[in-house]
Amino acid sequence: MSRQGLYVPRSAELVEAIEENALEKTFVFDLLDGEPMPYNPGQFMLLTVFGAGEAPFTLCSMPGDEPRVRLTVRRYPGGRVTERLHGMEPGDYVGIRGPFGNGFPMDELRGRSVLVVAGGIGMAPQRGLIEAILNDRKDFGDLIVFYGMAGPEQMLYGDLMEQWLQRDDIDLRLTIDRPHPDWDGHVGLITTLFEGLEVDPRTTSATIVGPPVMYRFVAMECRRLGLSDEHVYVSLERRMACGVGKCGHCAIKGTYVCIDGPVFTLAKYEQLEAE
Ligand SMILES: Cc1cc2nc3c(=O)[nH]c(=O)nc-3n(C[C@H](O)[C@H](O)[C@H](O)COP(=O)(O)OP(=O)(O)OC[C@H]3O[C@@H](n4cnc5c(N)ncnc54)[C@H](O)[C@@H]3O)c2cc1C
Ligand code: FES
């Protein structure tokens, strides 16, 4: 990557802001230099809202040939960057640096079945992975996707979910935490979707992205299925500043989440999180 994009933000114009739910919007930006931004699913970029600051967000769909990036962002009340971003309209400008980090290990996942577990906004990073697998569908085994959310009003990418539910090459299972009058699907925490699930642990990998509290319980279910901690991947969120391994903001026990992660095996994650 050249200095432009690595240290110096590229200018981008907001072309669309899609309201996903009350807290989350998907922003589509066009890079004004006309150059596409190739990236791996699960990588992130740093977005500058001029006058407010810079913050990391995951690239949430497969990169195309066009100079376009797509991010789904949750608004934090009082958040410097996310509040301002949510107030932006098409035609407004931002700065974009990246892509950064490792992303999901596509070469290691190739040839294996993949169990994707997404909680809440964790579907944003997982969406790019699912699209990558669907694009090269013959290169992977089964694709099972568990997506859990508090209630139906929190769902991301509703139209896409409808399309995936119609396909027979992806086994998408949705759940909400508590019963809701507009929902006739599965109700229960995401771990309840594991009941009755059988996979071949020798040929299956799992990816987990969601709120930190979910990781421990989903990890237990993955182990119960017999999956090795080396074949289960989680994506870590840490406060970041430079994004390029220079400032130390994201370091845990000498590991830099911005360059060594944010995706780690469960084995490495446990080592990093151990007291
Ligand atoms: C690698 C990586 C990828 C990320 N990808 C995404 C993504 O795709 N979409 C997305 O919406 N967010 C993502 N995040 C989180 C995002 O970076 C933060 O929400 C953002 O930095 C908040 O910036 P702010 O300036 O609005 O908030 P600040 O002004 O920095 O903080 C405002 C308040 O909100 C709280 N807060 C801020 N962020 C969080 C958080 N994540 N969880 C809980 N409380 C928080 C702060 O503690 C503070 O009280 C990612 C983070 C990392 C490290
Ligand atoms: S964010 Fe600066 S070292 Fe990782």
Short mmCIF file of C-alpha atoms and ligand atoms in Angstrom, two decimals:
data_model
loop_
_atom_site.label_atom_id
_atom_site.label_comp_id
_atom_site.label_asym_id
_atom_site.label_seq_id
_atom_site.Cartn_x
_atom_site.Cartn_y
_atom_site.Cartn_z
CA MET A 1 0.00 0.00 0.00
CA SER A 2 1.35 3.48 -0.82
CA ARG A 3 1.67 6.18 1.85
CA GLN A 4 -1.58 7.52 0.42
CA GLY A 5 -4.10 5.18 2.02
CA LEU A 6 -1.65 3.88 4.64
CA TYR A 7 -0.83 7.12 6.48
CA VAL A 8 -2.67 9.69 4.37
CA PRO A 9 -6.45 9.31 4.08
CA ARG A 10 -7.99 8.99 0.62
CA SER A 11 -10.97 11.27 0.01
CA ALA A 12 -14.33 9.58 -0.38
CA GLU A 13 -17.85 10.80 -1.04
CA LEU A 14 -20.89 9.37 0.68
CA VAL A 15 -23.22 8.11 -2.06
CA GLU A 16 -25.80 6.24 0.01
CA ALA A 17 -26.76 5.86 3.67
CA ILE A 18 -29.08 2.89 4.21
CA GLU A 19 -30.99 2.85 7.47
CA GLU A 20 -30.76 -0.75 8.70
CA ASN A 21 -32.43 -0.18 12.09
CA ALA A 22 -32.70 2.52 14.78
CA LEU A 23 -28.98 2.39 15.65
CA GLU A 24 -27.21 1.10 12.57
CA LYS A 25 -26.73 2.43 9.04
CA THR A 26 -24.83 1.05 6.08
CA PHE A 27 -22.74 3.73 4.38
CA VAL A 28 -21.61 3.43 0.77
CA PHE A 29 -18.62 5.60 -0.18
CA ASP A 30 -16.99 6.26 -3.54
CA LEU A 31 -13.21 6.79 -3.44
CA LEU A 32 -12.57 9.99 -5.36
CA ASP A 33 -9.22 8.89 -6.82
CA GLY A 34 -11.14 6.24 -8.79
CA GLU A 35 -8.91 3.38 -7.57
CA PRO A 36 -10.65 0.27 -6.16
CA MET A 37 -9.66 -0.88 -2.65
CA PRO A 38 -8.94 -4.63 -2.72
CA TYR A 39 -9.35 -6.28 0.69
CA ASN A 40 -9.92 -9.55 2.47
CA PRO A 41 -13.24 -10.15 4.29
CA GLY A 42 -12.77 -9.21 7.96
CA GLN A 43 -10.22 -6.44 7.30
CA PHE A 44 -10.99 -2.96 8.58
CA MET A 45 -10.27 0.63 7.60
CA LEU A 46 -9.93 3.88 9.50
CA LEU A 47 -12.51 6.49 8.63
CA THR A 48 -11.99 10.19 9.26
CA VAL A 49 -14.95 12.43 9.82
CA PHE A 50 -13.32 15.83 9.35
CA GLY A 51 -13.39 17.87 12.53
CA ALA A 52 -14.55 14.90 14.62
CA GLY A 53 -11.85 12.23 14.46
CA GLU A 54 -10.91 8.83 13.09
CA ALA A 55 -12.35 5.41 14.00
CA PRO A 56 -11.99 1.79 12.77
CA PHE A 57 -14.82 0.04 10.92
CA THR A 58 -14.91 -3.31 9.16
CA LEU A 59 -15.38 -3.47 5.41
CA CYS A 60 -18.68 -5.29 5.22
CA SER A 61 -19.04 -6.70 1.74
CA MET A 62 -16.90 -8.28 -0.94
CA PRO A 63 -14.66 -5.80 -2.75
CA GLY A 64 -15.68 -5.23 -6.33
CA ASP A 65 -13.77 -3.71 -9.24
CA GLU A 66 -15.28 -0.31 -8.60
CA PRO A 67 -13.72 2.28 -6.21
CA ARG A 68 -16.41 1.75 -3.61
CA VAL A 69 -16.48 0.72 0.05
CA ARG A 70 -19.38 -0.24 2.26
CA LEU A 71 -19.49 -0.07 6.07
CA THR A 72 -22.20 -0.75 8.62
CA VAL A 73 -21.85 1.54 11.61
CA ARG A 74 -23.59 1.58 14.98
CA ARG A 75 -24.22 5.03 16.39
CA TYR A 76 -22.92 5.50 19.92
CA PRO A 77 -24.81 8.32 21.64
CA GLY A 78 -22.17 10.98 22.27
CA GLY A 79 -19.66 9.14 20.06
CA ARG A 80 -17.47 11.69 18.28
CA VAL A 81 -17.23 9.88 14.95
CA THR A 82 -20.34 7.70 14.82
CA GLU A 83 -22.80 10.47 15.81
CA ARG A 84 -21.43 12.79 13.11
CA LEU A 85 -21.32 10.02 10.52
CA HIS A 86 -24.96 9.15 11.16
CA GLY A 87 -25.85 12.79 10.50
CA MET A 88 -24.14 12.81 7.08
CA GLU A 89 -25.94 12.99 3.77
CA PRO A 90 -25.02 11.87 0.25
CA GLY A 91 -22.52 14.35 -1.17
CA ASP A 92 -20.63 14.71 2.14
CA TYR A 93 -16.92 13.83 2.26
CA VAL A 94 -14.79 11.65 4.57
CA GLY A 95 -11.23 10.31 4.62
CA ILE A 96 -10.43 6.60 4.39
CA ARG A 97 -7.16 4.78 5.26
CA GLY A 98 -6.68 1.08 4.82
CA PRO A 99 -7.41 -1.75 4.44
CA PHE A 100 -5.75 -2.92 7.66
CA GLY A 101 -5.38 -6.16 9.61
CA ASN A 102 -5.43 -9.76 8.47
CA GLY A 103 -9.11 -10.57 7.86
CA PHE A 104 -10.45 -14.14 7.75
CA PRO A 105 -7.95 -16.84 6.67
CA MET A 106 -9.58 -17.61 3.31
CA ASP A 107 -6.84 -20.03 2.23
CA GLU A 108 -7.27 -22.09 5.38
CA LEU A 109 -11.07 -22.06 5.10
CA ARG A 110 -11.00 -23.16 1.45
CA GLY A 111 -11.93 -26.83 1.08
CA ARG A 112 -13.64 -26.93 4.50
CA SER A 113 -17.21 -26.54 5.73
CA VAL A 114 -17.73 -23.23 7.50
CA LEU A 115 -20.00 -22.47 10.44
CA VAL A 116 -20.49 -18.69 10.64
CA VAL A 117 -21.81 -17.39 13.98
CA ALA A 118 -22.86 -13.73 14.02
CA GLY A 119 -24.37 -11.86 16.95
CA GLY A 120 -25.94 -8.43 16.35
CA ILE A 121 -23.66 -6.11 14.39
CA GLY A 122 -21.23 -9.06 14.15
CA MET A 123 -23.11 -9.86 10.93
CA ALA A 124 -21.32 -6.88 9.30
CA PRO A 125 -17.83 -8.44 9.19
CA GLN A 126 -19.31 -11.88 8.52
CA ARG A 127 -21.29 -10.65 5.52
CA GLY A 128 -18.10 -10.19 3.45
CA LEU A 129 -16.97 -13.70 4.39
CA ILE A 130 -20.32 -15.25 3.45
CA GLU A 131 -20.33 -13.38 0.12
CA ALA A 132 -16.77 -14.56 -0.59
CA ILE A 133 -17.77 -18.19 0.06
CA LEU A 134 -20.92 -17.86 -2.07
CA ASN A 135 -18.82 -16.34 -4.91
CA ASP A 136 -16.51 -19.40 -4.93
CA ARG A 137 -19.13 -21.83 -3.66
CA LYS A 138 -17.56 -25.00 -5.11
CA ASP A 139 -14.33 -24.37 -3.19
CA PHE A 140 -16.03 -24.85 0.19
CA GLY A 141 -18.04 -27.56 1.92
CA ASP A 142 -21.26 -26.80 3.80
CA LEU A 143 -22.00 -23.19 4.71
CA ILE A 144 -24.03 -22.89 7.91
CA VAL A 145 -24.83 -19.39 9.20
CA PHE A 146 -26.24 -18.68 12.66
CA TYR A 147 -27.42 -15.08 13.11
CA GLY A 148 -28.77 -13.97 16.46
CA MET A 149 -30.20 -10.59 17.40
CA ALA A 150 -32.13 -9.16 20.34
CA GLY A 151 -35.31 -8.63 18.29
CA PRO A 152 -36.43 -8.56 14.63
CA GLU A 153 -36.20 -4.76 14.54
CA GLN A 154 -32.42 -5.10 14.95
CA MET A 155 -31.86 -7.21 11.84
CA LEU A 156 -29.20 -6.08 9.38
CA TYR A 157 -29.49 -6.58 5.61
CA GLY A 158 -33.12 -7.78 5.70
CA ASP A 159 -33.37 -8.16 1.88
CA LEU A 160 -30.13 -10.10 1.72
CA MET A 161 -31.33 -12.43 4.51
CA GLU A 162 -34.50 -13.12 2.48
CA GLN A 163 -32.35 -14.02 -0.56
CA TRP A 164 -30.05 -16.28 1.47
CA LEU A 165 -33.06 -18.05 3.03
CA GLN A 166 -34.23 -18.97 -0.50
CA ARG A 167 -30.89 -20.50 -1.51
CA ASP A 168 -30.12 -24.16 -0.99
CA ASP A 169 -26.33 -23.73 -0.83
CA ILE A 170 -26.43 -21.82 2.47
CA ASP A 171 -28.12 -23.04 5.66
CA LEU A 172 -29.10 -19.74 7.33
CA ARG A 173 -30.72 -19.98 10.76
CA LEU A 174 -32.01 -16.87 12.50
CA THR A 175 -32.94 -16.38 16.11
CA ILE A 176 -34.11 -13.58 18.37
CA ASP A 177 -33.55 -13.46 22.12
CA ARG A 178 -37.15 -12.99 23.25
CA PRO A 179 -40.58 -13.64 21.64
CA HIS A 180 -41.88 -10.81 19.46
CA PRO A 181 -45.33 -10.44 17.85
CA ASP A 182 -43.77 -9.94 14.37
CA TRP A 183 -41.59 -13.06 14.55
CA ASP A 184 -42.61 -16.67 13.90
CA GLY A 185 -39.07 -18.04 13.67
CA HIS A 186 -36.71 -19.48 16.29
CA VAL A 187 -36.56 -17.76 19.69
CA GLY A 188 -33.64 -18.19 22.10
CA LEU A 189 -30.02 -17.17 22.55
CA ILE A 190 -27.73 -17.99 19.63
CA THR A 191 -26.33 -21.01 21.49
CA THR A 192 -29.77 -22.68 21.25
CA LEU A 193 -29.26 -22.97 17.47
CA PHE A 194 -26.51 -25.51 18.17
CA GLU A 195 -29.05 -28.00 19.56
CA GLY A 196 -29.13 -31.00 17.23
CA LEU A 197 -26.39 -29.61 14.96
CA GLU A 198 -23.98 -32.23 13.67
CA VAL A 199 -20.85 -31.43 11.69
CA ASP A 200 -17.69 -33.31 10.82
CA PRO A 201 -15.17 -31.69 13.19
CA ARG A 202 -12.23 -32.83 11.03
CA THR A 203 -13.39 -30.76 8.07
CA THR A 204 -15.30 -27.88 9.70
CA SER A 205 -14.10 -24.44 10.78
CA ALA A 206 -16.11 -21.78 12.59
CA THR A 207 -15.97 -17.98 12.65
CA ILE A 208 -17.47 -16.04 15.56
CA VAL A 209 -18.17 -12.29 15.62
CA GLY A 210 -20.47 -10.64 18.12
CA PRO A 211 -20.58 -9.11 21.57
CA PRO A 212 -17.71 -10.35 23.78
CA VAL A 213 -20.14 -12.09 26.17
CA MET A 214 -21.24 -14.35 23.29
CA TYR A 215 -17.73 -15.63 22.53
CA ARG A 216 -17.28 -17.78 25.61
CA PHE A 217 -20.60 -19.59 25.22
CA VAL A 218 -20.32 -20.07 21.46
CA ALA A 219 -16.75 -21.28 21.92
CA MET A 220 -18.06 -23.91 24.38
CA GLU A 221 -20.59 -25.09 21.77
CA CYS A 222 -17.87 -25.29 19.10
CA ARG A 223 -15.75 -27.43 21.41
CA ARG A 224 -18.78 -29.61 22.16
CA LEU A 225 -19.06 -30.20 18.39
CA GLY A 226 -15.45 -31.35 18.50
CA LEU A 227 -13.98 -28.38 16.58
CA SER A 228 -10.33 -27.68 17.30
CA ASP A 229 -9.48 -24.26 18.82
CA GLU A 230 -7.11 -23.86 15.86
CA HIS A 231 -10.06 -24.00 13.45
CA VAL A 232 -12.32 -21.57 15.30
CA TYR A 233 -11.74 -17.87 14.56
CA VAL A 234 -12.89 -14.79 16.43
CA SER A 235 -12.57 -11.11 15.56
CA LEU A 236 -11.35 -8.83 18.37
CA GLU A 237 -12.24 -5.17 18.91
CA ARG A 238 -9.65 -2.95 20.57
CA ARG A 239 -9.25 0.81 20.74
CA MET A 240 -7.01 1.77 17.82
CA ALA A 241 -5.19 4.88 16.69
CA CYS A 242 -2.61 4.40 13.93
CA GLY A 243 -3.85 1.08 12.49
CA VAL A 244 -0.34 0.22 11.31
CA GLY A 245 1.51 -1.13 14.37
CA LYS A 246 3.21 2.14 15.36
CA CYS A 247 1.38 3.57 18.38
CA GLY A 248 0.78 0.53 20.61
CA HIS A 249 -2.85 1.50 21.42
CA CYS A 250 -4.20 -1.89 20.40
CA ALA A 251 -1.43 -4.06 21.88
CA ILE A 252 -2.27 -6.99 24.16
CA LYS A 253 0.70 -8.91 25.57
CA GLY A 254 2.89 -7.79 22.68
CA THR A 255 0.34 -8.72 20.02
CA TYR A 256 -0.88 -5.84 17.87
CA VAL A 257 -4.56 -6.32 17.08
CA CYS A 258 -4.29 -3.88 14.15
CA ILE A 259 -1.68 -5.91 12.27
CA ASP A 260 -1.72 -9.43 13.81
CA GLY A 261 -5.54 -9.39 13.98
CA PRO A 262 -8.32 -8.48 14.31
CA VAL A 263 -9.05 -12.15 13.44
CA PHE A 264 -7.40 -14.70 15.75
CA THR A 265 -7.80 -18.42 16.32
CA LEU A 266 -9.71 -19.28 19.48
CA ALA A 267 -6.47 -20.73 20.85
CA LYS A 268 -4.67 -17.38 20.43
CA TYR A 269 -7.70 -15.42 21.66
CA GLU A 270 -7.78 -17.40 24.94
CA GLN A 271 -4.09 -16.76 25.40
CA LEU A 272 -4.57 -13.00 24.84
CA GLU A 273 -7.59 -12.73 27.11
CA ALA A 274 -6.14 -14.86 29.96
CA GLU A 275 -5.51 -12.79 33.14
C1 LIG B 1 -11.12 -3.61 14.18
C2 LIG B 1 -12.41 -2.91 14.54
C3 LIG B 1 -13.50 -3.01 13.70
C4 LIG B 1 -14.70 -2.36 14.01
N1 LIG B 1 -15.75 -2.47 13.14
C5 LIG B 1 -16.89 -1.83 13.39
C6 LIG B 1 -17.98 -1.88 12.48
O1 LIG B 1 -17.89 -2.51 11.40
N2 LIG B 1 -19.10 -1.19 12.79
C7 LIG B 1 -19.22 -0.48 13.96
O2 LIG B 1 -20.27 0.12 14.19
N3 LIG B 1 -18.21 -0.43 14.85
C8 LIG B 1 -17.05 -1.07 14.59
N4 LIG B 1 -16.02 -0.97 15.49
C9 LIG B 1 -16.20 -0.15 16.69
C10 LIG B 1 -15.99 1.32 16.32
O3 LIG B 1 -14.65 1.54 15.98
C11 LIG B 1 -16.38 2.23 17.49
O4 LIG B 1 -17.75 2.14 17.70
C12 LIG B 1 -16.00 3.67 17.18
O5 LIG B 1 -14.60 3.79 17.29
C13 LIG B 1 -16.70 4.64 18.11
O6 LIG B 1 -16.20 5.92 17.76
P1 LIG B 1 -16.86 7.26 18.31
O7 LIG B 1 -15.87 8.32 18.00
O8 LIG B 1 -18.25 7.43 17.80
O9 LIG B 1 -16.97 6.99 19.88
P2 LIG B 1 -16.07 7.66 21.04
O10 LIG B 1 -16.29 9.16 21.04
O11 LIG B 1 -14.66 7.18 20.87
O12 LIG B 1 -16.76 7.01 22.29
C14 LIG B 1 -18.06 7.46 22.75
C15 LIG B 1 -18.60 6.55 23.81
O13 LIG B 1 -19.02 5.32 23.24
C16 LIG B 1 -18.34 4.25 23.84
N5 LIG B 1 -18.00 3.31 22.79
C17 LIG B 1 -17.36 3.61 21.65
N6 LIG B 1 -17.19 2.50 20.92
C18 LIG B 1 -17.75 1.50 21.61
C19 LIG B 1 -17.89 0.11 21.37
N7 LIG B 1 -17.43 -0.47 20.25
N8 LIG B 1 -18.53 -0.61 22.32
C20 LIG B 1 -19.02 -0.04 23.42
N9 LIG B 1 -18.91 1.27 23.71
C21 LIG B 1 -18.28 2.02 22.82
C22 LIG B 1 -17.10 4.84 24.45
O14 LIG B 1 -16.63 4.07 25.54
C23 LIG B 1 -17.58 6.20 24.89
O15 LIG B 1 -18.24 6.11 26.13
C24 LIG B 1 -14.81 -1.62 15.20
C25 LIG B 1 -13.72 -1.52 16.06
C26 LIG B 1 -12.53 -2.15 15.74
C27 LIG B 1 -11.35 -2.04 16.65
S1 FES B 2 -3.51 0.93 16.47
FE1 FES B 2 -1.49 1.70 16.63
S2 FES B 2 -0.34 -0.09 17.03
FE2 FES B 2 -2.33 -0.86 16.62
#
